[in-house]
């Protein structure tokens, strides 16, 4: 059921894309912001309680709905899985900005590309050059592809047999809470960071391996081993270094932001990433996703035959 649910959800998303600004997403983000403001008393335990309050009810709904429908009909349970995945997973969830930036750069509209990138990443982009916009777009696209596609697929498949779409719900909720509460050195958000580190440990490395398999394997492995540890966030360093090596381009490096130059480690090999490499980055993610689906299909067939 898991592989069929994934295929149907991805196909539905391609036929009728849904933005990450959909009402359910916005409602959860609004709730997370309110909880962060009202429950943050500057203690670690407050972050734990807030995280559980935000996540556990979603898991109860996801699992409860799946079990209830599974008792009625397996097809109804699969529809439930597909509906949840459709809301949570997919390329179109992050590719709106990516595609817009790519088109703006292709017609030499750097101001629009900067504006779209700034709205997507939340960073200052008004001083970025075309090459810097291209690099930052690829980096954000790789990270978002992991969070919206690979990480979500991994946890959905891992828990699907007994919990339906709960794994996908858990991962996406934890990801959004980490974006809102974590990464700022605040004690309140420390548990959100920790939860995401645990959930990301295996799928992030599998995504990096898949980039190497469907791209330039030797360069991807080399960059992973030699460069990933230098990145500010070592976990994302693994993902970005592998993707850069697989594409044969250089990511990272300096950015012109906030009236200064922010120096960052170099990731990848070859020429500096350019506008033309945006298409190659999307193709890399697609090939990796197809590889994941093929592997899941093989495991599913093996289970049916055993």
Coordinates of C-alpha atoms in Angstrom, one line a residue:
X1 CA 0.0 0.0 0.0
X2 CA 2.9 2.4 0.8
X3 CA 4.4 2.4 -2.7
X4 CA 0.9 2.8 -4.4
X5 CA 0.1 5.7 -2.0
X6 CA 3.3 7.4 -2.8
X7 CA 2.9 7.1 -6.6
X8 CA -0.7 8.3 -6.5
X9 CA 0.2 11.3 -4.2
X10 CA 3.1 12.4 -6.5
X11 CA 0.9 12.0 -9.6
X12 CA -1.9 13.9 -8.0
X13 CA 0.5 16.7 -7.0
X14 CA 1.8 16.9 -10.6
X15 CA -1.8 17.1 -12.0
X16 CA -3.1 19.5 -9.4
X17 CA -0.3 21.2 -7.6
X18 CA -0.8 22.5 -4.0
X19 CA 1.1 25.4 -2.6
X20 CA 2.8 25.3 0.8
X21 CA 0.7 28.3 1.5
X22 CA -2.4 26.2 1.6
X23 CA -4.9 26.8 4.5
X24 CA -3.8 23.7 6.6
X25 CA -0.1 24.7 6.4
X26 CA -0.9 28.3 7.3
X27 CA -3.0 27.2 10.2
X28 CA -0.3 25.1 11.7
X29 CA 2.3 27.8 11.2
X30 CA 0.0 30.3 12.9
X31 CA -0.5 27.9 15.8
X32 CA 3.3 27.3 16.1
X33 CA 3.9 31.1 16.2
X34 CA 1.3 31.6 18.9
X35 CA 2.6 28.7 21.0
X36 CA 6.2 30.0 20.6
X37 CA 5.1 33.4 21.9
X38 CA 2.9 32.2 24.8
X39 CA 4.7 29.1 26.1
X40 CA 8.3 30.2 25.8
X41 CA 9.3 30.8 29.4
X42 CA 13.0 30.4 28.6
X43 CA 13.2 26.7 29.8
X44 CA 14.0 23.5 27.9
X45 CA 11.0 21.7 29.4
X46 CA 8.6 24.4 28.0
X47 CA 9.9 23.6 24.5
X48 CA 9.3 19.9 25.1
X49 CA 5.7 20.5 26.3
X50 CA 5.0 22.8 23.4
X51 CA 6.4 20.4 20.8
X52 CA 4.3 17.5 22.2
X53 CA 1.1 19.7 22.4
X54 CA 1.6 20.6 18.7
X55 CA 2.6 17.2 17.4
X56 CA 0.7 14.5 19.4
X57 CA -2.8 15.6 18.4
X58 CA -1.8 15.4 14.7
X59 CA -0.4 11.9 15.2
X60 CA -3.6 10.8 16.9
X61 CA -5.8 12.1 14.0
X62 CA -3.5 10.5 11.4
X63 CA -3.3 7.1 13.1
X64 CA -6.9 7.1 14.3
X65 CA -8.2 7.9 10.8
X66 CA -6.1 5.3 9.2
X67 CA -7.1 2.5 11.7
X68 CA -10.8 3.4 11.5
X69 CA -10.8 3.4 7.7
X70 CA -8.6 0.2 7.5
X71 CA -11.4 -1.6 9.4
X72 CA -13.9 -0.5 6.8
X73 CA -11.9 -1.0 3.6
X74 CA -8.2 -1.1 2.6
X75 CA -9.0 1.2 -0.3
X76 CA -10.5 3.8 2.1
X77 CA -7.3 3.6 4.2
X78 CA -5.2 4.1 1.1
X79 CA -7.2 7.2 0.1
X80 CA -6.5 8.6 3.6
X81 CA -2.8 8.0 3.0
X82 CA -2.8 9.7 -0.4
X83 CA -4.8 12.7 0.9
X84 CA -2.3 13.3 3.8
X85 CA 0.7 12.8 1.6
X86 CA -0.8 15.2 -1.0
X87 CA -0.9 17.9 1.7
X88 CA 2.5 17.3 3.1
X89 CA 4.8 16.0 0.3
X90 CA 5.9 16.9 -3.2
X91 CA 8.1 18.9 -5.5
X92 CA 5.6 21.6 -6.1
X93 CA 5.6 22.4 -2.4
X94 CA 8.9 24.1 -2.8
X95 CA 9.4 24.4 -6.6
X96 CA 7.2 27.5 -7.1
X97 CA 10.0 29.8 -6.0
X98 CA 12.7 27.7 -7.5
X99 CA 11.0 27.8 -10.9
X100 CA 10.2 31.5 -10.7
X101 CA 13.9 32.3 -9.9
X102 CA 15.1 30.2 -12.7
X103 CA 12.8 31.9 -15.2
X104 CA 13.8 35.3 -13.9
X105 CA 17.5 34.6 -14.3
X106 CA 17.0 33.2 -17.8
X107 CA 15.4 36.5 -18.9
X108 CA 18.1 38.5 -17.0
X109 CA 15.7 39.9 -14.4
X110 CA 18.0 39.8 -11.4
X111 CA 15.9 42.1 -9.2
X112 CA 12.9 39.7 -9.5
X113 CA 15.1 36.7 -8.9
X114 CA 16.5 38.4 -5.7
X115 CA 13.0 39.2 -4.5
X116 CA 11.7 35.7 -5.0
X117 CA 14.8 34.2 -3.3
X118 CA 14.4 36.6 -0.4
X119 CA 10.8 35.6 0.1
X120 CA 11.6 32.0 -0.1
X121 CA 14.7 31.8 2.2
X122 CA 14.0 34.8 4.5
X123 CA 17.5 36.1 3.8
X124 CA 18.8 39.5 2.6
X125 CA 19.2 39.2 -1.1
X126 CA 19.3 42.7 -2.5
X127 CA 23.1 42.7 -3.0
X128 CA 23.5 39.2 -4.4
X129 CA 25.1 38.7 -7.9
X130 CA 23.5 36.4 -10.4
X131 CA 26.0 33.7 -9.6
X132 CA 25.2 34.1 -5.9
X133 CA 21.5 33.9 -6.5
X134 CA 22.0 30.7 -8.5
X135 CA 24.1 29.1 -5.8
X136 CA 21.8 30.0 -3.0
X137 CA 18.8 28.8 -5.0
X138 CA 20.3 25.4 -5.6
X139 CA 21.3 25.1 -1.9
X140 CA 17.8 25.9 -0.7
X141 CA 16.2 23.7 -3.3
X142 CA 18.3 20.7 -2.3
X143 CA 17.5 21.2 1.4
X144 CA 13.8 21.7 0.7
X145 CA 13.7 18.7 -1.6
X146 CA 14.9 16.6 1.3
X147 CA 12.4 18.0 3.7
X148 CA 9.4 17.9 1.4
X149 CA 10.3 14.7 -0.5
X150 CA 13.0 12.4 0.8
X151 CA 12.6 12.8 4.6
X152 CA 8.8 12.6 4.3
X153 CA 8.9 9.5 2.1
X154 CA 11.3 7.8 4.5
X155 CA 9.2 8.2 7.6
X156 CA 6.0 7.5 5.8
X157 CA 7.3 4.1 4.6
X158 CA 8.9 3.4 7.9
X159 CA 5.6 3.7 9.9
X160 CA 3.1 3.0 7.2
X161 CA 2.4 -0.6 8.0
X162 CA 0.9 0.1 11.4
X163 CA 0.4 3.8 11.6
X164 CA -0.6 4.9 8.0
X165 CA 0.6 8.4 7.2
X166 CA 1.7 9.2 10.8
X167 CA 5.4 9.0 9.9
X168 CA 4.9 11.7 7.2
X169 CA 2.9 13.8 9.6
X170 CA 5.5 13.5 12.4
X171 CA 8.4 14.5 10.1
X172 CA 6.7 17.5 8.5
X173 CA 5.3 18.8 11.8
X174 CA 8.8 18.4 13.4
X175 CA 10.4 20.1 10.4
X176 CA 8.0 23.1 10.6
X177 CA 8.5 23.5 14.4
X178 CA 12.2 23.4 14.0
X179 CA 12.0 26.1 11.4
X180 CA 9.9 28.3 13.7
X181 CA 11.5 27.6 17.1
X182 CA 14.9 26.1 16.5
X183 CA 18.2 27.3 15.1
X184 CA 18.4 30.5 17.1
X185 CA 20.3 29.3 20.2
X186 CA 17.1 29.7 22.3
X187 CA 16.6 27.1 25.0
X188 CA 12.9 26.9 24.1
X189 CA 13.8 25.7 20.6
X190 CA 16.5 23.2 21.6
X191 CA 14.1 20.2 21.7
X192 CA 12.8 21.1 18.3
X193 CA 16.4 21.0 17.0
X194 CA 17.1 17.8 18.8
X195 CA 14.0 16.0 17.5
X196 CA 14.8 17.1 13.9
X197 CA 18.4 15.9 14.3
X198 CA 17.1 12.4 15.3
X199 CA 14.5 12.2 12.6
X200 CA 16.9 13.4 9.9
X201 CA 19.9 11.3 10.7
X202 CA 19.1 8.3 8.5
X203 CA 17.0 9.8 5.6
X204 CA 19.4 12.7 5.1
X205 CA 22.3 10.3 4.6
X206 CA 20.2 8.2 2.3
X207 CA 19.3 11.2 0.3
X208 CA 23.0 12.1 0.0
X209 CA 23.8 8.6 -1.1
X210 CA 21.1 8.7 -3.7
X211 CA 22.5 12.0 -5.1
X212 CA 25.8 10.2 -5.5
X213 CA 24.3 7.2 -7.2
X214 CA 22.3 9.2 -9.8
X215 CA 25.0 11.8 -10.3
X216 CA 28.8 11.9 -10.3
X217 CA 29.5 9.2 -7.7
X218 CA 33.2 9.8 -7.2
X219 CA 33.0 13.5 -6.8
X220 CA 29.9 13.3 -4.6
X221 CA 31.6 10.9 -2.2
X222 CA 34.8 13.0 -2.2
X223 CA 33.0 16.2 -1.4
X224 CA 31.0 14.4 1.3
X225 CA 34.1 13.1 3.0
X226 CA 36.3 16.1 2.6
X227 CA 34.0 19.2 2.7
X228 CA 30.8 18.4 4.6
X229 CA 32.3 18.8 8.1
X230 CA 33.3 22.4 7.2
X231 CA 29.8 23.6 6.6
X232 CA 28.0 25.6 9.4
X233 CA 25.4 22.8 9.8
X234 CA 27.3 19.6 9.3
X235 CA 24.2 17.6 8.7
X236 CA 23.1 19.8 5.8
X237 CA 26.8 20.0 4.8
X238 CA 26.5 16.3 4.0
X239 CA 23.5 16.8 1.8
X240 CA 24.8 19.9 0.0
X241 CA 28.3 18.5 -0.5
X242 CA 27.0 15.3 -2.0
X243 CA 24.6 17.3 -4.3
X244 CA 27.3 19.7 -5.4
X245 CA 29.7 16.8 -6.1
X246 CA 27.0 14.9 -8.0
X247 CA 26.3 18.0 -10.1
X248 CA 29.9 18.8 -10.7
X249 CA 29.5 22.4 -9.5
X250 CA 30.7 24.6 -6.6
X251 CA 28.2 25.8 -4.0
X252 CA 28.8 27.7 -0.7
X253 CA 31.5 30.4 -1.0
X254 CA 31.1 34.1 -0.3
X255 CA 27.8 36.0 -0.4
X256 CA 27.3 39.8 -0.5
X257 CA 24.7 40.4 2.2
X258 CA 23.9 43.2 4.7
X259 CA 26.6 45.5 3.2
X260 CA 29.4 43.0 3.9
X261 CA 30.8 39.8 2.5
X262 CA 29.8 36.6 4.3
X263 CA 32.4 34.0 3.8
X264 CA 31.2 30.4 3.7
X265 CA 33.1 27.1 3.1
X266 CA 33.4 25.9 -0.5
X267 CA 31.3 22.8 -1.4
X268 CA 31.6 20.8 -4.6
X269 CA 34.1 20.7 -7.5
X270 CA 34.3 22.1 -11.0
X271 CA 32.9 25.4 -12.2
X272 CA 30.9 27.9 -10.0
X273 CA 27.1 27.1 -10.1
X274 CA 25.3 29.2 -12.7
X275 CA 21.7 29.7 -14.0
X276 CA 22.1 26.8 -16.3
X277 CA 22.7 24.5 -13.4
X278 CA 19.3 25.1 -11.9
X279 CA 17.7 22.7 -14.4
X280 CA 20.4 20.1 -13.6
X281 CA 19.7 20.4 -9.9
X282 CA 15.9 19.7 -10.5
X283 CA 16.8 16.8 -12.7
X284 CA 19.1 15.4 -10.0
X285 CA 16.4 15.5 -7.4
X286 CA 13.9 13.8 -9.8
X287 CA 16.3 11.0 -10.5
X288 CA 17.0 10.5 -6.8
X289 CA 13.2 10.4 -6.1
X290 CA 12.7 7.8 -8.9
X291 CA 15.5 5.7 -7.4
X292 CA 13.8 5.8 -4.0
X293 CA 10.5 4.7 -5.5
X294 CA 12.2 1.9 -7.4
X295 CA 13.9 0.6 -4.2
X296 CA 10.6 0.8 -2.2
X297 CA 8.8 -1.0 -5.0
X298 CA 11.4 -3.8 -5.0
X299 CA 11.1 -4.2 -1.2
X300 CA 7.3 -4.2 -1.5
X301 CA 7.4 -7.0 -4.2
X302 CA 9.8 -9.0 -2.0
X303 CA 7.3 -8.7 0.9
X304 CA 4.4 -9.8 -1.3
X305 CA 6.3 -12.8 -2.5
X306 CA 7.6 -13.9 0.9

